[in-house]
Short mmCIF file of C-alpha atoms and ligand atoms in Angstrom, two decimals:
data_model
loop_
_atom_site.label_atom_id
_atom_site.label_comp_id
_atom_site.label_asym_id
_atom_site.label_seq_id
_atom_site.Cartn_x
_atom_site.Cartn_y
_atom_site.Cartn_z
CA MET J 1 -45.92 41.50 25.58
CA TYR J 2 -45.85 39.08 28.71
CA MET J 3 -45.58 41.93 31.32
CA GLY J 4 -48.70 42.41 34.07
CA LYS J 5 -49.88 41.07 37.36
CA SER J 6 -52.70 38.54 35.65
CA GLU J 7 -49.61 36.75 33.68
CA ASN J 8 -47.48 36.23 36.77
CA ILE J 9 -50.09 34.24 39.05
CA LYS J 10 -50.86 31.99 36.54
CA PRO J 11 -49.48 28.26 36.56
CA ILE J 12 -47.13 26.50 34.63
CA GLY J 13 -48.01 23.65 32.56
CA PHE J 14 -46.43 20.04 32.36
CA PHE J 15 -46.98 17.75 29.67
CA ASP J 16 -45.96 14.19 29.08
CA SER J 17 -46.91 10.98 27.76
CA GLY J 18 -47.49 9.70 31.09
CA VAL J 19 -45.91 10.01 34.42
CA GLY J 20 -42.60 10.42 33.28
CA GLY J 21 -42.86 14.30 33.03
CA LEU J 22 -43.17 14.24 36.93
CA SER J 23 -39.67 13.65 36.95
CA VAL J 24 -38.98 17.27 35.66
CA MET J 25 -42.20 18.80 37.32
CA LYS J 26 -40.12 17.70 40.67
CA LYS J 27 -37.04 19.36 39.43
CA ALA J 28 -39.10 22.92 38.58
CA ILE J 29 -40.86 22.52 42.00
CA GLU J 30 -37.28 22.44 43.87
CA PHE J 31 -36.45 25.39 42.29
CA MET J 32 -39.45 27.86 41.83
CA PRO J 33 -41.95 26.24 44.56
CA TRP J 34 -43.72 29.36 44.52
CA GLU J 35 -45.15 28.65 41.42
CA ASP J 36 -48.58 26.50 40.69
CA TYR J 37 -48.37 23.49 38.56
CA ILE J 38 -50.88 22.09 36.03
CA TYR J 39 -49.78 18.18 34.97
CA PHE J 40 -51.51 16.31 32.20
CA GLY J 41 -50.07 13.13 31.44
CA ASP J 42 -51.67 10.82 28.35
CA SER J 43 -51.47 7.36 29.86
CA LYS J 44 -54.14 6.36 28.26
CA ASN J 45 -51.60 6.85 24.88
CA ALA J 46 -48.45 5.96 26.32
CA PRO J 47 -46.03 4.75 24.97
CA TYR J 48 -45.63 7.47 22.61
CA GLY J 49 -42.23 6.04 21.23
CA THR J 50 -43.06 3.40 19.91
CA LYS J 51 -46.04 5.11 17.75
CA THR J 52 -45.17 7.26 14.50
CA VAL J 53 -44.31 10.77 14.46
CA ASP J 54 -47.63 12.17 12.86
CA GLU J 55 -49.58 10.07 15.90
CA VAL J 56 -47.28 12.08 18.65
CA LYS J 57 -47.29 15.03 17.31
CA GLU J 58 -51.43 14.99 16.83
CA LEU J 59 -51.28 13.94 20.71
CA THR J 60 -48.93 16.34 21.51
CA PHE J 61 -50.63 19.30 19.97
CA ASN J 62 -53.64 18.46 21.81
CA ALA J 63 -52.29 18.13 25.27
CA ALA J 64 -50.77 21.65 24.88
CA GLU J 65 -54.24 23.21 23.73
CA PHE J 66 -55.68 21.15 27.11
CA LEU J 67 -53.32 22.99 28.92
CA ILE J 68 -53.38 26.19 27.04
CA LYS J 69 -57.01 25.97 27.66
CA GLN J 70 -56.47 25.65 31.34
CA GLY J 71 -54.57 29.03 31.24
CA VAL J 72 -51.22 28.15 31.32
CA LYS J 73 -48.15 31.06 31.13
CA ALA J 74 -45.87 28.72 29.73
CA VAL J 75 -45.92 24.95 28.34
CA VAL J 76 -43.00 22.39 29.27
CA ILE J 77 -42.94 19.38 26.89
CA ALA J 78 -41.77 17.02 30.03
CA CYS J 79 -40.85 14.46 27.08
CA ASN J 80 -38.01 13.74 25.04
CA THR J 81 -40.22 11.67 22.46
CA ALA J 82 -42.63 14.40 21.97
CA THR J 83 -40.04 16.79 21.89
CA SER J 84 -38.03 15.54 19.00
CA ALA J 85 -41.67 15.06 17.20
CA ALA J 86 -43.22 18.17 17.90
CA ILE J 87 -41.39 21.00 19.22
CA ASP J 88 -40.36 23.04 16.15
CA GLU J 89 -44.03 23.01 14.85
CA LEU J 90 -45.50 23.94 18.58
CA ARG J 91 -43.37 26.91 18.69
CA ALA J 92 -43.84 28.31 15.41
CA HIS J 93 -48.33 27.54 16.15
CA TYR J 94 -48.07 29.13 19.66
CA LYS J 95 -46.05 31.75 19.16
CA GLU J 96 -47.33 34.10 22.28
CA ILE J 97 -45.98 31.40 24.92
CA PRO J 98 -43.01 29.96 25.87
CA ILE J 99 -42.50 26.47 25.26
CA ILE J 100 -39.55 24.88 27.01
CA GLY J 101 -38.70 20.73 25.69
CA ILE J 102 -36.15 18.11 26.65
CA GLU J 103 -33.15 16.42 24.78
CA PRO J 104 -30.89 14.03 25.99
CA ALA J 105 -28.85 15.60 28.62
CA LEU J 106 -25.44 14.21 26.31
CA LYS J 107 -23.19 17.51 27.40
CA PRO J 108 -23.00 16.87 30.65
CA ALA J 109 -22.62 13.02 30.34
CA VAL J 110 -19.48 13.88 28.01
CA GLU J 111 -18.08 16.69 30.08
CA LEU J 112 -18.08 14.35 33.34
CA SER J 113 -17.58 10.82 31.32
CA ASP J 114 -13.24 10.03 32.05
CA GLY J 115 -12.96 8.28 28.83
CA GLY J 116 -15.33 5.55 28.94
CA LYS J 117 -18.67 4.72 27.33
CA ILE J 118 -21.57 7.00 27.42
CA ILE J 119 -25.02 4.75 26.95
CA ILE J 120 -28.06 6.85 25.98
CA MET J 121 -31.46 5.28 27.17
CA ALA J 122 -34.22 6.36 25.54
CA THR J 123 -37.45 5.29 23.60
CA PRO J 124 -36.82 4.23 19.91
CA MET J 125 -38.65 7.20 18.47
CA THR J 126 -36.14 9.57 19.95
CA LEU J 127 -33.03 7.71 19.22
CA ALA J 128 -33.97 7.80 15.33
CA GLU J 129 -35.27 11.47 15.04
CA LYS J 130 -33.24 13.55 13.30
CA LYS J 131 -33.19 15.95 16.71
CA PHE J 132 -31.15 13.37 18.10
CA LYS J 133 -28.97 12.55 15.11
CA LYS J 134 -27.65 16.17 15.34
CA LEU J 135 -26.81 15.70 18.74
CA MET J 136 -25.24 12.89 18.11
CA ASP J 137 -23.00 14.28 15.19
CA ARG J 138 -21.99 17.26 17.58
CA TYR J 139 -20.27 14.81 20.47
CA ALA J 140 -19.20 12.16 18.40
CA GLU J 141 -15.78 12.77 18.34
CA GLU J 142 -15.45 13.26 21.62
CA ALA J 143 -16.82 10.29 23.23
CA ASP J 144 -17.36 6.74 22.51
CA ILE J 145 -21.62 6.92 22.55
CA ILE J 146 -23.80 4.07 22.24
CA PRO J 147 -27.27 4.53 21.89
CA LEU J 148 -29.29 1.99 23.76
CA PRO J 149 -33.51 1.96 22.91
CA CYS J 150 -35.56 0.16 25.58
CA ALA J 151 -39.37 0.34 24.66
CA GLY J 152 -41.16 -1.62 27.03
CA LEU J 153 -39.59 0.53 30.20
CA VAL J 154 -41.79 3.21 29.86
CA GLU J 155 -44.91 0.47 30.07
CA LEU J 156 -43.35 -1.11 33.48
CA ILE J 157 -43.01 2.56 34.85
CA GLU J 158 -46.23 3.54 34.22
CA SER J 159 -47.74 0.15 35.60
CA GLY J 160 -46.02 1.45 38.97
CA VAL J 161 -43.20 -0.90 38.92
CA THR J 162 -40.31 1.21 40.35
CA GLU J 163 -38.26 -1.84 41.81
CA GLY J 164 -37.98 -5.53 41.85
CA ASP J 165 -37.02 -8.42 40.37
CA GLU J 166 -39.25 -8.11 37.20
CA LEU J 167 -37.26 -4.54 36.44
CA ILE J 168 -33.49 -5.77 37.49
CA GLN J 169 -34.15 -8.85 34.60
CA PHE J 170 -35.73 -6.19 31.88
CA LEU J 171 -32.61 -4.20 32.52
CA GLU J 172 -30.18 -6.90 32.46
CA ASP J 173 -31.82 -7.98 29.16
CA LYS J 174 -30.62 -4.37 28.12
CA PHE J 175 -27.43 -4.11 28.93
CA GLN J 176 -26.09 -7.93 27.82
CA ASP J 177 -24.61 -6.89 24.87
CA ILE J 178 -22.37 -4.40 26.76
CA ASP J 179 -19.34 -4.55 28.92
CA LYS J 180 -20.68 -2.89 31.98
CA ASP J 181 -17.03 -2.26 33.34
CA THR J 182 -16.19 -0.22 30.57
CA ILE J 183 -19.45 2.28 31.08
CA SER J 184 -18.57 5.46 32.18
CA ALA J 185 -21.68 7.77 31.55
CA VAL J 186 -25.46 6.60 31.26
CA VAL J 187 -27.78 9.36 30.11
CA LEU J 188 -31.41 9.10 30.82
CA GLY J 189 -32.93 10.19 27.71
CA CYS J 190 -36.56 9.56 28.84
CA THR J 191 -38.63 11.61 31.90
CA HIS J 192 -39.82 8.02 33.31
CA TYR J 193 -36.08 6.71 33.95
CA PRO J 194 -35.10 8.65 36.82
CA PHE J 195 -37.82 6.94 38.28
CA VAL J 196 -35.66 3.76 38.14
CA LYS J 197 -32.43 5.27 38.91
CA LYS J 198 -31.64 2.76 41.83
CA ALA J 199 -32.43 -0.18 39.86
CA ILE J 200 -30.09 0.49 36.95
CA SER J 201 -27.09 1.28 39.45
CA LYS J 202 -28.12 -1.83 40.99
CA VAL J 203 -27.41 -3.58 37.33
CA LEU J 204 -24.43 -1.14 36.16
CA GLY J 205 -22.79 -0.67 39.47
CA GLU J 206 -22.22 2.59 41.35
CA LYS J 207 -19.43 3.38 38.81
CA ALA J 208 -21.25 4.21 36.03
CA ILE J 209 -23.31 7.99 36.55
CA LEU J 210 -26.32 8.34 35.41
CA ILE J 211 -27.17 11.65 34.05
CA ASP J 212 -30.93 13.32 33.24
CA GLY J 213 -32.34 16.53 31.88
CA SER J 214 -34.64 17.48 34.42
CA GLU J 215 -31.76 20.15 36.07
CA GLY J 216 -31.30 21.56 32.88
CA THR J 217 -34.96 21.98 32.06
CA ALA J 218 -35.98 23.53 35.09
CA LYS J 219 -33.60 25.89 34.88
CA GLU J 220 -34.10 26.89 31.51
CA LEU J 221 -37.84 27.51 32.28
CA ARG J 222 -36.86 29.53 35.29
CA ARG J 223 -34.60 31.54 32.91
CA ARG J 224 -37.49 31.95 30.20
CA LEU J 225 -40.08 32.82 33.18
CA GLY J 226 -37.51 35.50 34.47
CA LYS J 227 -36.57 36.65 31.01
CA ASN J 228 -40.20 37.26 29.84
CA GLY J 229 -40.93 39.02 33.10
CA ILE J 230 -43.75 36.43 34.27
CA LEU J 231 -42.19 34.44 37.52
CA GLY J 232 -44.56 34.36 40.06
CA ASP J 233 -44.73 35.81 43.90
CA LYS J 234 -41.67 34.30 45.57
CA GLY J 235 -43.23 34.76 48.75
CA ARG J 236 -46.10 32.02 48.41
CA LYS J 237 -46.67 28.15 48.20
CA GLY J 238 -47.52 27.22 45.16
CA GLN J 239 -50.34 24.37 44.27
CA ILE J 240 -50.43 21.42 41.99
CA LYS J 241 -53.40 19.94 39.96
CA ILE J 242 -52.50 16.32 38.35
CA TYR J 243 -54.68 15.37 35.13
CA ASN J 244 -54.35 12.16 33.11
CA SER J 245 -56.11 10.92 30.05
CA LEU J 246 -56.43 7.90 31.87
CA LYS J 247 -59.73 8.24 33.91
CA ASP J 248 -58.30 6.10 36.90
CA ASN J 249 -57.53 7.05 40.45
CA LYS J 250 -54.64 4.73 40.36
CA VAL J 251 -52.95 6.59 38.03
CA ILE J 252 -53.56 9.97 40.01
CA GLU J 253 -52.18 8.12 43.24
CA LEU J 254 -48.99 6.94 41.34
CA SER J 255 -48.45 10.38 40.17
CA TYR J 256 -48.80 11.94 43.65
CA ARG J 257 -45.88 8.77 44.73
CA LEU J 258 -43.77 9.84 42.28
CA LEU J 259 -43.72 13.17 43.06
CA GLU J 260 -42.78 12.60 46.87
N1 LIG C 301 -41.46 10.15 29.30
C1 LIG C 301 -41.25 10.17 27.71
C2 LIG C 301 -39.74 10.26 26.95
O1 LIG C 301 -39.07 11.29 27.90
C3 LIG C 301 -41.81 8.76 27.43
C4 LIG C 301 -42.25 8.23 25.89
C5 LIG C 301 -43.11 6.95 25.95
O2 LIG C 301 -44.11 7.37 26.31
O3 LIG C 301 -42.36 6.09 25.40
O4 LIG C 301 -39.78 9.78 26.07
#
């Protein structure tokens, strides 16, 4: 069904509530530099993590519709929050196109941790949804897992803050009730957070391993494209287009800066 040259040369669509999904697209570009990419960030409506599930579902369907209208061959929901709210319904609705989602990378964290605590940083919605509860149940016996909702962090990153005192203070406050010496791994369960990895390490010290889901998602994308016979032509260099619902050049500039 997906065979044929015309499918192979189509771009891959990426979506996030804002600039966060670029951390996932960056990994995909690293793995598949020959592909064309279209990114849509919904910064006008960010953050999603403190909205209702129905609101996020509607926004996610609108974004998927936009990408599909651009003629993409696959859609990556590079947002943990939108994935937990809408992925099942999206897949049921758009049966003809591969839809790849992202979820907190708890499995590698459990495998890598040395018996210490595993902290999962994510938006309030991701941590409250059924999908996450299921994931927790799967590993609850094996590790001491502590969900840490980080409302407010997406807003900082959306405004371009990826270092500095304000960010460090924000993180210090979030971690104030946790004994930092007992943490062995931190799962970055929101695609915005990899952009503040350095600041998180500064606050927690180098001992805690930081794990995000971008690599797993990019590999899954490559696997799905391969399975459907729609990988692009490896001999070329792909192009990138970035759209944002916020009609402001600053957010586009920030997007390219984060992709560097
Ligand atoms: N990047 C989104 C995620 O992975 C952030 C959601 C939000 O806008 O709150 O969850």
